[in-house]
Each structure stands twice: as C-alpha cells, then as structure tokens.
Amino acid sequence: YLALHNVSYQLLSSQAKIEQGIGKLLDQQLDGQQEEDRVAVLFTAQSLGGLISLQKSNYQLIAQLSVVKQMFDWVCSKDSNIGFGACDIFYGAYWAARPKMMGGDPKLAREIFLKLIKRWPDNWLVRVAFIQYYLVPMMDESGYLQQKQFLEQALRTAHAKWGWLPSARLVTAKGPKGHNPRLNIYRAIALKRFLIVKQFEKDLF
C-alpha cells in the first residue's frame, strides 16, 4: 500500500534520522484525512514494532524503532482514537520497554495505561497490553491479579454470550463513541492473549 504511494521502507528509514522527517514525508505522499491511509500506516508500524519486540537482541532491528515511533506519531496526530486506543497502547509500551537510564519512563507508562483503561473500558486488549508491557516486566503481581479478576469475568461473559447462530443478533461492544461491532475482534484477541499469560503466570511472577 505504501509502495503504491511512493513510500518505500528505505525512504522511511532515511527520513527517521530527521526530526519529524517521516511525518513530513507522509504528509507529502498520503492524505491524513483518509481512513485507509491512516490504517495502512498504523498497522505497518504496529507490525514492525511487534517484529522488533520479538527480536530484542537484533540491534539492526532495534535501530529501526524510531521509524515505528514517527509513524505512530503521524497517525496519532491525525486520529488519536484510531484502533480503539492503539495509539496509547503503543506509547505505554514504548515508555515501559526501556529503563530510565535508556530513555524510558515506567511511571509515565503506567499512567498512560491506567488512563486508557478508563477511556476504553470495553477494549479488553488495553488491559492485556498493560499486563504484557508493564505489569509482567515490573513484576507487579498485585496489579496483575486485579486485571486478571476483570478478564476472567470477561471470559465468562464471552463464553456465555458469544455463541453464534445464523439467526442470532450481532453482539456489539460499547465504547466512547457508542456501539461498534469492530471492537469485538480486539476483545477476542485480548482473551486469547490473556489465556496464554494465565497459563504461564506461575513462571512470570
């Protein structure tokens, strides 16, 4: 998608060395008012960020984190609500991932996640991200148990109400802008991730 708009990865990488370089590039090549453009940049950045997170020993990849950060900055400046809190999930993870001496800010990360949970109470992926990126690395077992209690109830609710038949009415989830059925995919992903964390919780804490 980006290549069709003359935005190659090599170009993104070169512009990341310039302050707000990627933002200026994307403003030139894309339309920040178009949802398709914002979504393409968001999920490309999210995919690259996930790749980096899974290979923290690969310093060539880690050096590309500035590409991810600037792409998120561009998207989130256009639509801070995109992806039901995806922007703040990224920023929370970004500040939590590094110790203070390396530019991280765990305290800020915690504040971001707690505010995000209040803002998007029906996006359960926010709570799982809080567990994954902050509570587990910080060995905050009491915080984990609090989120676990909520997510176990959410899991019971899902099992009771998410059974589907061709004649069934669509189950929707309420968010700040009202009912939006697209939120359900985030909730489903959250529950799957939570079950994985729960499986290994004795090793994590």
Short mmCIF file of C-alpha atoms in Angstrom, two decimals:
data_model
loop_
_atom_site.label_atom_id
_atom_site.label_comp_id
_atom_site.label_asym_id
_atom_site.label_seq_id
_atom_site.Cartn_x
_atom_site.Cartn_y
_atom_site.Cartn_z
CA TYR A 1 0.00 0.00 0.00
CA LEU A 2 2.73 2.43 0.94
CA ALA A 3 4.81 1.49 -2.11
CA LEU A 4 1.86 2.40 -4.33
CA HIS A 5 2.10 5.87 -2.79
CA ASN A 6 5.86 6.05 -3.40
CA VAL A 7 6.74 5.41 0.24
CA SER A 8 9.42 2.71 0.39
CA TYR A 9 10.87 1.32 3.59
CA GLN A 10 14.28 2.64 2.60
CA LEU A 11 12.80 6.11 2.31
CA LEU A 12 11.08 5.81 5.69
CA SER A 13 14.32 4.65 7.30
CA SER A 14 16.30 7.54 5.84
CA GLN A 15 13.72 10.12 6.96
CA ALA A 16 13.66 8.71 10.50
CA LYS A 17 17.07 10.29 11.04
CA ILE A 18 15.47 13.72 10.66
CA GLU A 19 13.24 15.20 13.37
CA GLN A 20 9.63 14.64 12.23
CA GLY A 21 11.09 13.53 8.91
CA ILE A 22 8.66 10.65 8.46
CA GLY A 23 5.70 12.83 9.35
CA LYS A 24 6.66 15.34 6.68
CA LEU A 25 7.17 12.56 4.15
CA LEU A 26 3.79 11.00 4.88
CA ASP A 27 2.10 14.40 4.66
CA GLN A 28 3.55 14.77 1.18
CA GLN A 29 2.63 11.32 -0.08
CA LEU A 30 -0.56 10.43 1.80
CA ASP A 31 -3.81 12.05 2.84
CA GLY A 32 -4.04 12.08 6.62
CA GLN A 33 -7.78 12.69 6.37
CA GLN A 34 -8.31 9.37 4.57
CA GLU A 35 -9.00 6.46 6.90
CA GLU A 36 -7.35 3.98 4.53
CA ASP A 37 -4.07 5.90 4.66
CA ARG A 38 -4.10 6.16 8.44
CA VAL A 39 -4.94 2.48 8.89
CA ALA A 40 -2.20 1.38 6.48
CA VAL A 41 0.44 3.38 8.36
CA LEU A 42 -0.86 2.29 11.78
CA PHE A 43 -0.75 -1.44 11.14
CA THR A 44 2.53 -1.26 9.24
CA ALA A 45 4.07 0.49 12.23
CA GLN A 46 2.44 -1.96 14.63
CA SER A 47 3.77 -4.94 12.67
CA LEU A 48 7.30 -3.54 12.60
CA GLY A 49 7.07 -2.75 16.31
CA GLY A 50 5.99 -6.31 17.04
CA LEU A 51 8.89 -7.66 14.98
CA ILE A 52 11.33 -5.53 16.97
CA SER A 53 9.77 -6.59 20.26
CA LEU A 54 10.20 -10.26 19.39
CA GLN A 55 13.86 -9.84 18.40
CA LYS A 56 15.34 -7.53 21.03
CA SER A 57 18.79 -8.99 20.52
CA ASN A 58 18.79 -7.88 16.87
CA TYR A 59 20.36 -4.44 17.12
CA GLN A 60 19.74 -3.67 13.45
CA LEU A 61 16.04 -4.02 14.10
CA ILE A 62 16.13 -2.09 17.37
CA ALA A 63 17.72 0.81 15.47
CA GLN A 64 14.51 0.99 13.43
CA LEU A 65 12.36 1.79 16.47
CA SER A 66 12.49 5.46 15.51
CA VAL A 67 10.69 4.53 12.27
CA VAL A 68 7.89 2.94 14.29
CA LYS A 69 7.68 5.88 16.71
CA GLN A 70 7.48 8.50 13.96
CA MET A 71 4.87 6.52 12.02
CA PHE A 72 2.73 6.28 15.16
CA ASP A 73 3.26 9.98 15.82
CA TRP A 74 1.93 10.78 12.35
CA VAL A 75 -1.13 8.54 12.61
CA CYS A 76 -2.00 9.56 16.15
CA SER A 77 -1.72 13.26 15.36
CA LYS A 78 -4.41 12.69 12.72
CA ASP A 79 -6.69 10.44 14.77
CA SER A 80 -5.91 9.74 18.42
CA ASN A 81 -8.90 7.36 18.66
CA ILE A 82 -7.79 5.06 15.86
CA GLY A 83 -7.88 1.37 16.68
CA PHE A 84 -9.82 1.89 19.94
CA GLY A 85 -6.77 3.07 21.87
CA ALA A 86 -3.98 1.68 19.67
CA CYS A 87 -2.02 4.92 19.96
CA ASP A 88 -1.80 4.91 23.73
CA ILE A 89 -1.16 1.16 23.83
CA PHE A 90 1.91 1.86 21.72
CA TYR A 91 3.04 4.84 23.80
CA GLY A 92 2.53 2.92 27.04
CA ALA A 93 4.60 0.03 25.70
CA TYR A 94 7.19 2.43 24.28
CA TRP A 95 7.86 4.16 27.60
CA ALA A 96 7.70 0.92 29.60
CA ALA A 97 10.08 -1.06 27.39
CA ARG A 98 13.27 0.72 28.45
CA PRO A 99 14.73 1.62 31.85
CA LYS A 100 15.06 5.29 32.79
CA MET A 101 18.78 5.36 32.06
CA MET A 102 17.99 4.42 28.45
CA GLY A 103 15.25 6.99 27.97
CA GLY A 104 12.30 5.01 29.27
CA ASP A 105 9.70 6.22 31.74
CA PRO A 106 7.88 3.36 33.50
CA LYS A 107 5.89 5.77 35.69
CA LEU A 108 4.54 7.56 32.62
CA ALA A 109 3.77 4.20 31.00
CA ARG A 110 1.67 3.15 34.00
CA GLU A 111 -0.24 6.44 33.92
CA ILE A 112 -0.93 6.02 30.21
CA PHE A 113 -2.30 2.50 30.64
CA LEU A 114 -4.49 3.37 33.64
CA LYS A 115 -5.99 6.37 31.83
CA LEU A 116 -6.51 4.23 28.74
CA ILE A 117 -8.42 1.58 30.69
CA LYS A 118 -10.81 4.27 31.93
CA ARG A 119 -11.16 5.76 28.45
CA TRP A 120 -11.76 2.44 26.65
CA PRO A 121 -13.25 0.13 29.31
CA ASP A 122 -14.72 -2.20 26.69
CA ASN A 123 -11.48 -2.73 24.80
CA TRP A 124 -10.11 -5.59 26.83
CA LEU A 125 -6.92 -5.58 24.76
CA VAL A 126 -5.90 -2.45 26.67
CA ARG A 127 -5.83 -4.41 29.93
CA VAL A 128 -3.87 -7.27 28.38
CA ALA A 129 -1.36 -4.80 26.95
CA PHE A 130 -1.00 -3.31 30.45
CA ILE A 131 -0.22 -6.79 31.75
CA GLN A 132 2.15 -7.66 28.91
CA TYR A 133 4.13 -4.44 28.64
CA TYR A 134 4.09 -3.12 32.20
CA LEU A 135 2.87 -5.44 34.94
CA VAL A 136 4.87 -8.52 33.95
CA PRO A 137 8.18 -6.69 33.29
CA MET A 138 7.75 -4.75 36.57
CA MET A 139 6.87 -7.94 38.48
CA ASP A 140 3.70 -6.24 39.74
CA GLU A 141 1.76 -9.29 40.83
CA SER A 142 -0.92 -7.39 42.73
CA GLY A 143 -1.63 -5.27 39.66
CA TYR A 144 -1.79 -8.42 37.55
CA LEU A 145 -4.25 -10.10 39.92
CA GLN A 146 -6.51 -7.05 39.70
CA GLN A 147 -6.57 -7.20 35.90
CA LYS A 148 -6.88 -10.98 36.00
CA GLN A 149 -10.07 -10.72 38.04
CA PHE A 150 -11.65 -8.46 35.42
CA LEU A 151 -10.50 -10.57 32.47
CA GLU A 152 -11.74 -13.82 33.98
CA GLN A 153 -15.18 -12.26 34.31
CA ALA A 154 -14.91 -11.04 30.71
CA LEU A 155 -14.01 -14.57 29.66
CA ARG A 156 -17.09 -15.98 31.38
CA THR A 157 -19.24 -13.32 29.72
CA ALA A 158 -17.79 -14.14 26.31
CA HIS A 159 -18.41 -17.85 26.71
CA ALA A 160 -21.99 -17.22 27.78
CA LYS A 161 -22.94 -14.65 25.14
CA TRP A 162 -20.71 -15.10 22.12
CA GLY A 163 -22.22 -18.33 20.85
CA TRP A 164 -23.42 -17.65 17.30
CA LEU A 165 -26.17 -18.94 15.09
CA PRO A 166 -27.16 -17.72 11.60
CA SER A 167 -30.32 -16.19 13.08
CA ALA A 168 -28.53 -14.58 16.05
CA ARG A 169 -28.35 -10.82 16.51
CA LEU A 170 -24.90 -9.28 16.24
CA VAL A 171 -23.24 -8.77 19.62
CA THR A 172 -21.78 -5.27 19.87
CA ALA A 173 -19.49 -3.62 22.36
CA LYS A 174 -19.97 -0.15 23.78
CA GLY A 175 -17.13 2.38 23.60
CA PRO A 176 -16.76 6.16 23.93
CA LYS A 177 -18.45 6.69 20.56
CA GLY A 178 -21.25 4.24 21.19
CA HIS A 179 -21.79 0.72 19.89
CA ASN A 180 -19.20 -0.53 17.45
CA PRO A 181 -19.09 -4.20 16.45
CA ARG A 182 -15.50 -3.85 15.19
CA LEU A 183 -14.36 -3.68 18.80
CA ASN A 184 -15.21 -7.35 19.22
CA ILE A 185 -12.12 -8.52 17.30
CA TYR A 186 -9.93 -6.67 19.80
CA ARG A 187 -11.80 -8.28 22.67
CA ALA A 188 -11.37 -11.75 21.15
CA ILE A 189 -7.61 -11.19 20.67
CA ALA A 190 -7.37 -9.92 24.25
CA LEU A 191 -8.98 -13.04 25.70
CA LYS A 192 -6.70 -15.34 23.69
CA ARG A 193 -3.62 -13.45 24.89
CA PHE A 194 -4.90 -13.47 28.47
CA LEU A 195 -5.26 -17.26 28.39
CA ILE A 196 -1.63 -17.55 27.31
CA VAL A 197 -0.46 -15.25 30.12
CA LYS A 198 -2.59 -17.13 32.63
CA GLN A 199 -1.07 -20.43 31.51
CA PHE A 200 2.42 -19.20 32.41
CA GLU A 201 1.63 -16.88 35.33
CA LYS A 202 3.47 -19.05 37.88
CA ASP A 203 6.65 -18.64 35.84
CA LEU A 204 6.11 -14.91 35.33
CA PHE A 205 5.66 -13.91 39.00
#
